[in-house]
Amino acid sequence: QQQVKQSPQSLIVQKGGISIINCAYENTAFDYFPWYQQFPGKGPALLIAIRPDVSEKKEGRFTISFNKSAKQFSLHIMDSQPGDSATYFCAASTLDSNYQLIWGAGTKLIIKP
Amino acid sequence: GAVVSQHPSRVICKSGTSVKIECRSLDFQATTMFWYRQFPKQSLMLMATSNEGSKATYEQGVEKDKFLINHASLTLSTLTVTSAHPEDSSFYICSARDRGGQPQHFGDGTRLSIL
């Protein structure tokens, strides 16, 4: 019940296209859903995050869509650029878990020029 | 803002050596720090959680005598890998959060290679 399932494992998108990564969870107590971007040899960096009281959050080219009833959330990258090529992780946490993050397996995104 | 500095970025040492990794929050007070281990092409695996001034809480399967964690101040936590062996070679990453709860801010990781 603590798992966060992420798909796809890898994704290739043409420059200028839309990249979409999906995550699903079971634990309805999760109340914070971040997306992290990780480049090789670096630590993850927070990209965007959402709480379950909203269905969508947009920051620049990055949008989180959240479906509470389906227990799913997704990351959309508009106008994808080669510099977006990285591994993306979704995660989830609850207040009473000391804010520990439960991580998805990651998606390796490659943007082709 | 919210910068976490991790040092060193890379360590190569002989089997049997103990290695200390530092994690510092540069511009905020880190109420809680987390230590992760990441294998190639895999997700982050939480090793332990430490609150300032308290003993670290280790995840199941993580040897507390092998991976010593100290969180002596609100800006510094250290992970010491004692008597390291080749199987301890990995990418170790720390993160920190302040009293507000989220988000976690991550260091740039330490690549540990034990020969």
CSV table of C-alpha atoms in Angstrom, one decimal:
chain,number,residue,atom,x,y,z
A,1,GLN,CA,0.0,0.0,0.0
A,2,GLN,CA,3.0,2.2,0.4
A,3,GLN,CA,4.1,1.9,-3.2
A,4,VAL,CA,4.1,4.5,-5.9
A,5,LYS,CA,4.0,2.9,-9.4
A,6,GLN,CA,5.6,5.0,-12.1
A,7,SER,CA,5.5,4.5,-15.9
A,8,PRO,CA,6.9,4.4,-18.4
A,9,GLN,CA,10.4,3.2,-17.5
A,10,SER,CA,11.9,5.1,-20.4
A,11,LEU,CA,10.5,7.7,-22.9
A,12,ILE,CA,11.8,9.2,-26.1
A,13,VAL,CA,10.2,12.4,-27.3
A,14,GLN,CA,11.0,14.7,-30.2
A,15,LYS,CA,12.1,18.2,-29.4
A,16,GLY,CA,9.1,20.5,-29.1
A,17,GLY,CA,6.8,17.6,-28.2
A,18,ILE,CA,4.9,16.8,-25.0
A,19,SER,CA,6.5,14.4,-22.5
A,20,ILE,CA,4.0,12.6,-20.2
A,21,ILE,CA,5.0,10.5,-17.2
A,22,ASN,CA,2.4,8.8,-15.0
A,23,CYS,CA,2.3,7.7,-11.4
A,24,ALA,CA,-0.3,5.8,-9.3
A,25,TYR,CA,-0.6,5.2,-5.6
A,26,GLU,CA,-2.8,3.2,-3.2
A,27,ASN,CA,-2.4,5.0,0.2
A,28,THR,CA,-5.1,7.6,0.4
A,29,ALA,CA,-3.3,9.2,3.4
A,30,PHE,CA,-0.6,10.6,1.0
A,31,ASP,CA,-1.0,14.3,1.0
A,32,TYR,CA,2.1,15.6,-0.9
A,33,PHE,CA,3.1,14.6,-4.4
A,34,PRO,CA,6.4,16.0,-5.7
A,35,TRP,CA,8.3,15.4,-9.0
A,36,TYR,CA,12.1,15.4,-8.9
A,37,GLN,CA,14.5,15.7,-11.9
A,38,GLN,CA,17.9,14.0,-11.7
A,39,PHE,CA,20.8,14.4,-14.0
A,40,PRO,CA,23.6,11.8,-14.1
A,41,GLY,CA,26.0,12.1,-11.1
A,42,LYS,CA,23.8,14.6,-9.3
A,43,GLY,CA,21.2,14.6,-6.6
A,44,PRO,CA,17.5,15.0,-7.4
A,45,ALA,CA,16.1,18.5,-7.7
A,46,LEU,CA,12.5,19.4,-6.9
A,47,LEU,CA,10.7,20.3,-10.1
A,48,ILE,CA,7.1,20.8,-9.0
A,49,ALA,CA,4.8,19.5,-6.3
A,50,ILE,CA,1.1,19.3,-5.6
A,51,ARG,CA,-1.3,18.6,-2.7
A,52,PRO,CA,-4.5,16.7,-3.2
A,53,ASP,CA,-6.8,19.7,-2.8
A,54,VAL,CA,-6.1,20.8,-6.3
A,55,SER,CA,-6.4,19.0,-9.6
A,56,GLU,CA,-3.6,20.8,-11.6
A,57,LYS,CA,-0.6,22.9,-11.0
A,58,LYS,CA,1.5,24.6,-13.7
A,59,GLU,CA,4.9,26.1,-13.4
A,60,GLY,CA,6.4,27.2,-16.8
A,61,ARG,CA,6.5,24.3,-19.1
A,62,PHE,CA,5.8,21.8,-16.3
A,63,THR,CA,2.3,20.7,-15.2
A,64,ILE,CA,1.1,18.2,-12.7
A,65,SER,CA,-2.3,16.7,-13.2
A,66,PHE,CA,-3.8,15.1,-10.2
A,67,ASN,CA,-6.8,12.7,-10.1
A,68,LYS,CA,-7.7,12.0,-6.5
A,69,SER,CA,-10.5,9.5,-7.3
A,70,ALA,CA,-8.3,7.4,-9.6
A,71,LYS,CA,-5.3,7.8,-7.3
A,72,GLN,CA,-3.1,8.9,-10.1
A,73,PHE,CA,-0.9,11.9,-10.9
A,74,SER,CA,1.1,12.8,-13.9
A,75,LEU,CA,3.8,15.2,-15.1
A,76,HIS,CA,3.5,16.9,-18.4
A,77,ILE,CA,6.5,18.7,-20.0
A,78,MET,CA,5.4,21.0,-22.8
A,79,ASP,CA,7.7,22.0,-25.6
A,80,SER,CA,10.2,19.4,-24.5
A,81,GLN,CA,13.9,20.4,-25.0
A,82,PRO,CA,17.1,18.4,-25.2
A,83,GLY,CA,18.1,20.0,-21.8
A,84,ASP,CA,15.1,18.2,-20.3
A,85,SER,CA,16.8,14.9,-20.9
A,86,ALA,CA,17.1,13.4,-17.4
A,87,THR,CA,15.6,10.9,-15.0
A,88,TYR,CA,12.3,11.9,-13.5
A,89,PHE,CA,11.0,10.5,-10.2
A,90,CYS,CA,7.5,10.9,-8.7
A,91,ALA,CA,7.1,10.6,-5.0
A,92,ALA,CA,4.5,10.8,-2.2
A,93,SER,CA,4.5,11.4,1.5
A,94,THR,CA,2.3,11.8,4.5
A,95,LEU,CA,2.6,14.1,7.5
A,96,ASP,CA,2.7,11.3,10.1
A,97,SER,CA,5.6,9.5,8.4
A,98,ASN,CA,8.0,12.3,9.3
A,99,TYR,CA,7.5,13.4,5.7
A,100,GLN,CA,9.4,10.4,4.4
A,101,LEU,CA,9.1,10.2,0.6
A,102,ILE,CA,7.9,7.1,-1.1
A,103,TRP,CA,9.6,7.0,-4.5
A,104,GLY,CA,8.5,5.8,-7.9
A,105,ALA,CA,11.0,3.7,-9.9
A,106,GLY,CA,12.0,6.6,-12.2
A,107,THR,CA,11.6,7.4,-15.9
A,108,LYS,CA,14.5,8.1,-18.1
A,109,LEU,CA,13.5,10.8,-20.6
A,110,ILE,CA,15.4,11.4,-23.8
A,111,ILE,CA,14.5,14.4,-25.9
A,112,LYS,CA,15.7,14.0,-29.5
A,113,PRO,CA,16.8,17.2,-31.3
B,1,GLY,CA,17.6,29.4,-1.4
B,2,ALA,CA,17.4,26.0,0.3
B,3,VAL,CA,20.8,24.8,-0.6
B,4,VAL,CA,22.2,21.5,0.7
B,5,SER,CA,25.9,20.9,0.3
B,6,GLN,CA,27.3,17.4,0.4
B,7,HIS,CA,31.0,16.6,0.7
B,8,PRO,CA,33.0,14.9,-0.7
B,9,SER,CA,31.5,14.4,-4.2
B,10,ARG,CA,33.7,11.3,-4.8
B,11,VAL,CA,35.7,9.0,-2.7
B,12,ILE,CA,37.9,6.1,-3.7
B,13,CYS,CA,39.5,4.1,-0.9
B,14,LYS,CA,40.8,0.7,0.1
B,15,SER,CA,38.7,-2.0,1.6
B,16,GLY,CA,38.6,-1.7,5.4
B,17,THR,CA,38.7,2.1,5.5
B,18,SER,CA,36.1,4.1,7.2
B,19,VAL,CA,34.7,7.0,5.2
B,20,LYS,CA,32.8,10.1,6.5
B,21,ILE,CA,30.3,12.0,4.3
B,22,GLU,CA,29.1,15.4,5.3
B,23,CYS,CA,25.7,17.0,4.6
B,24,ARG,CA,25.2,20.7,5.4
B,25,SER,CA,22.2,22.9,5.0
B,26,LEU,CA,23.6,26.3,4.0
B,27,ASP,CA,20.7,28.7,4.3
B,28,PHE,CA,18.1,27.0,6.4
B,29,GLN,CA,17.8,25.0,9.6
B,30,ALA,CA,17.4,21.3,8.8
B,31,THR,CA,15.1,19.8,11.4
B,32,THR,CA,15.3,16.4,9.7
B,33,MET,CA,17.9,15.0,7.4
B,34,PHE,CA,17.6,11.8,5.3
B,35,TRP,CA,20.3,9.6,3.9
B,36,TYR,CA,19.7,7.6,0.7
B,37,ARG,CA,21.6,5.1,-1.3
B,38,GLN,CA,21.1,4.8,-5.1
B,39,PHE,CA,22.3,2.0,-7.3
B,40,PRO,CA,22.7,2.5,-11.0
B,41,LYS,CA,19.5,3.0,-12.9
B,42,GLN,CA,17.4,2.6,-9.8
B,43,SER,CA,15.4,4.7,-7.5
B,44,LEU,CA,16.5,6.2,-4.2
B,45,MET,CA,16.5,3.8,-1.3
B,46,LEU,CA,16.0,5.5,2.1
B,47,MET,CA,18.7,4.3,4.6
B,48,ALA,CA,17.9,6.4,7.7
B,49,THR,CA,16.1,9.5,9.0
B,50,SER,CA,17.7,11.7,11.6
B,51,ASN,CA,16.3,14.5,13.6
B,52,GLU,CA,18.6,17.1,15.2
B,53,GLY,CA,19.8,16.0,18.6
B,54,SER,CA,18.2,12.5,18.3
B,55,LYS,CA,19.4,9.1,17.3
B,56,ALA,CA,18.8,8.2,13.7
B,57,THR,CA,16.0,5.9,12.7
B,58,TYR,CA,17.3,3.2,10.4
B,59,GLU,CA,15.3,1.4,7.7
B,60,GLN,CA,14.9,-2.3,7.9
B,61,GLY,CA,18.0,-4.1,6.6
B,62,VAL,CA,20.3,-1.2,7.1
B,63,GLU,CA,23.1,-2.0,9.6
B,64,LYS,CA,23.3,0.8,12.1
B,65,ASP,CA,26.8,-0.2,13.2
B,66,LYS,CA,27.9,-0.1,9.6
B,67,PHE,CA,26.4,3.2,8.7
B,68,LEU,CA,26.8,5.6,11.6
B,69,ILE,CA,24.8,8.8,11.4
B,70,ASN,CA,25.3,11.9,13.5
B,71,HIS,CA,23.0,14.9,13.3
B,72,ALA,CA,24.6,17.1,16.0
B,73,SER,CA,23.4,20.5,14.8
B,74,LEU,CA,20.6,22.0,12.7
B,75,THR,CA,22.9,22.4,9.7
B,76,LEU,CA,25.1,19.4,9.7
B,77,SER,CA,24.6,15.6,9.5
B,78,THR,CA,27.3,13.1,8.8
B,79,LEU,CA,27.2,9.5,7.5
B,80,THR,CA,30.2,7.3,8.4
B,81,VAL,CA,30.6,4.1,6.5
B,82,THR,CA,32.7,2.0,8.8
B,83,SER,CA,35.2,-0.7,7.6
B,84,ALA,CA,33.9,-0.2,4.1
B,85,HIS,CA,34.0,-3.1,1.6
B,86,PRO,CA,33.4,-3.3,-2.1
B,87,GLU,CA,29.7,-4.1,-1.7
B,88,ASP,CA,29.3,-0.7,0.0
B,89,SER,CA,30.3,1.0,-3.2
B,90,SER,CA,27.3,3.2,-4.3
B,91,PHE,CA,26.0,6.7,-4.7
B,92,TYR,CA,25.0,8.1,-1.3
B,93,ILE,CA,22.7,11.2,-1.2
B,94,CYS,CA,21.5,13.3,1.7
B,95,SER,CA,18.4,15.5,1.9
B,96,ALA,CA,17.1,18.0,4.4
B,97,ARG,CA,13.9,19.6,5.3
B,98,ASP,CA,13.1,22.5,7.6
B,99,ARG,CA,10.3,22.8,10.2
B,100,GLY,CA,7.8,23.5,7.5
B,101,GLY,CA,7.8,19.9,6.5
B,102,GLN,CA,8.2,19.8,2.7
B,103,PRO,CA,10.0,19.9,0.4
B,104,GLN,CA,13.1,17.9,0.9
B,105,HIS,CA,16.2,19.5,-0.6
B,106,PHE,CA,18.9,17.3,-1.9
B,107,GLY,CA,22.7,17.4,-1.9
B,108,ASP,CA,24.6,16.4,-5.1
B,109,GLY,CA,25.5,13.0,-3.8
B,110,THR,CA,28.8,11.2,-3.0
B,111,ARG,CA,30.1,8.5,-5.3
B,112,LEU,CA,31.8,6.0,-3.0
B,113,SER,CA,34.1,3.4,-4.6
B,114,ILE,CA,35.8,0.8,-2.4
B,115,LEU,CA,38.7,-1.1,-4.0
